[in-house]
């Protein structure tokens, strides 16, 4: 991999981790169970994205 590609993956990892954390924090504050479940699913999706990018390394 080139240096530019590695920097892209590093950046993508950071974004996916950030969004996962924010989804978890937000889900903990939501009272509506349906909305809370949706936000938790989004957090899980970002965790999967993180794992996919991490797997490239």
C-alpha positions as a printed Julia matrix, in Angstrom:
57×3 Matrix{Float64}:
   0.0    0.0    0.0
   1.1    3.49  -0.66
   1.5    6.1    2.06
  -1.55   7.93   0.75
  -3.66   4.78   0.93
  -2.55   4.11   4.49
  -3.4    7.68   5.46
  -6.85   7.24   3.94
  -7.45   4.06   5.94
  -6.22   5.74   9.12
  -8.61   8.62   8.52
 -11.5    6.25   7.77
 -10.78   4.3   10.96
 -10.92   7.51  12.97
 -14.22   8.55  11.43
 -15.84   5.16  11.93
 -14.71   5.02  15.57
 -15.95   8.57  16.17
 -19.39   7.84  14.69
 -19.65   4.59  16.64
 -18.89   6.41  19.89
 -21.35   9.21  19.13
 -24.09   6.71  18.28
 -23.54   4.92  21.59
 -23.59   8.17  23.55
 -26.72   9.33  21.77
 -28.52   5.99  22.18
 -27.9    6.15  25.92
 -29.77   9.47  26.06
 -32.78   8.49  23.94
 -36.0    7.47  25.67
 -37.96   6.3   22.62
 -37.21   2.58  22.21
 -37.69   2.49  18.44
 -35.4    5.47  17.84
 -32.9    4.15  20.37
 -32.77   0.81  18.52
 -32.2    2.57  15.21
 -29.31   4.61  16.62
 -27.81   1.47  18.17
 -27.99  -0.23  14.76
 -26.15   2.71  13.23
 -23.45   2.32  15.9
 -23.14  -1.37  15.09
 -22.83  -0.56  11.39
 -19.98   1.85  12.11
 -18.32  -0.87  14.21
 -18.54  -3.2   11.19
 -17.07  -0.5    8.96
 -14.23  -0.01  11.46
 -13.53  -3.77  11.47
 -13.54  -3.87   7.66
 -11.01  -1.06   7.38
  -8.92  -2.51  10.19
  -8.9   -5.82   8.37
  -7.18  -4.16   5.43
  -4.14  -3.58   7.59
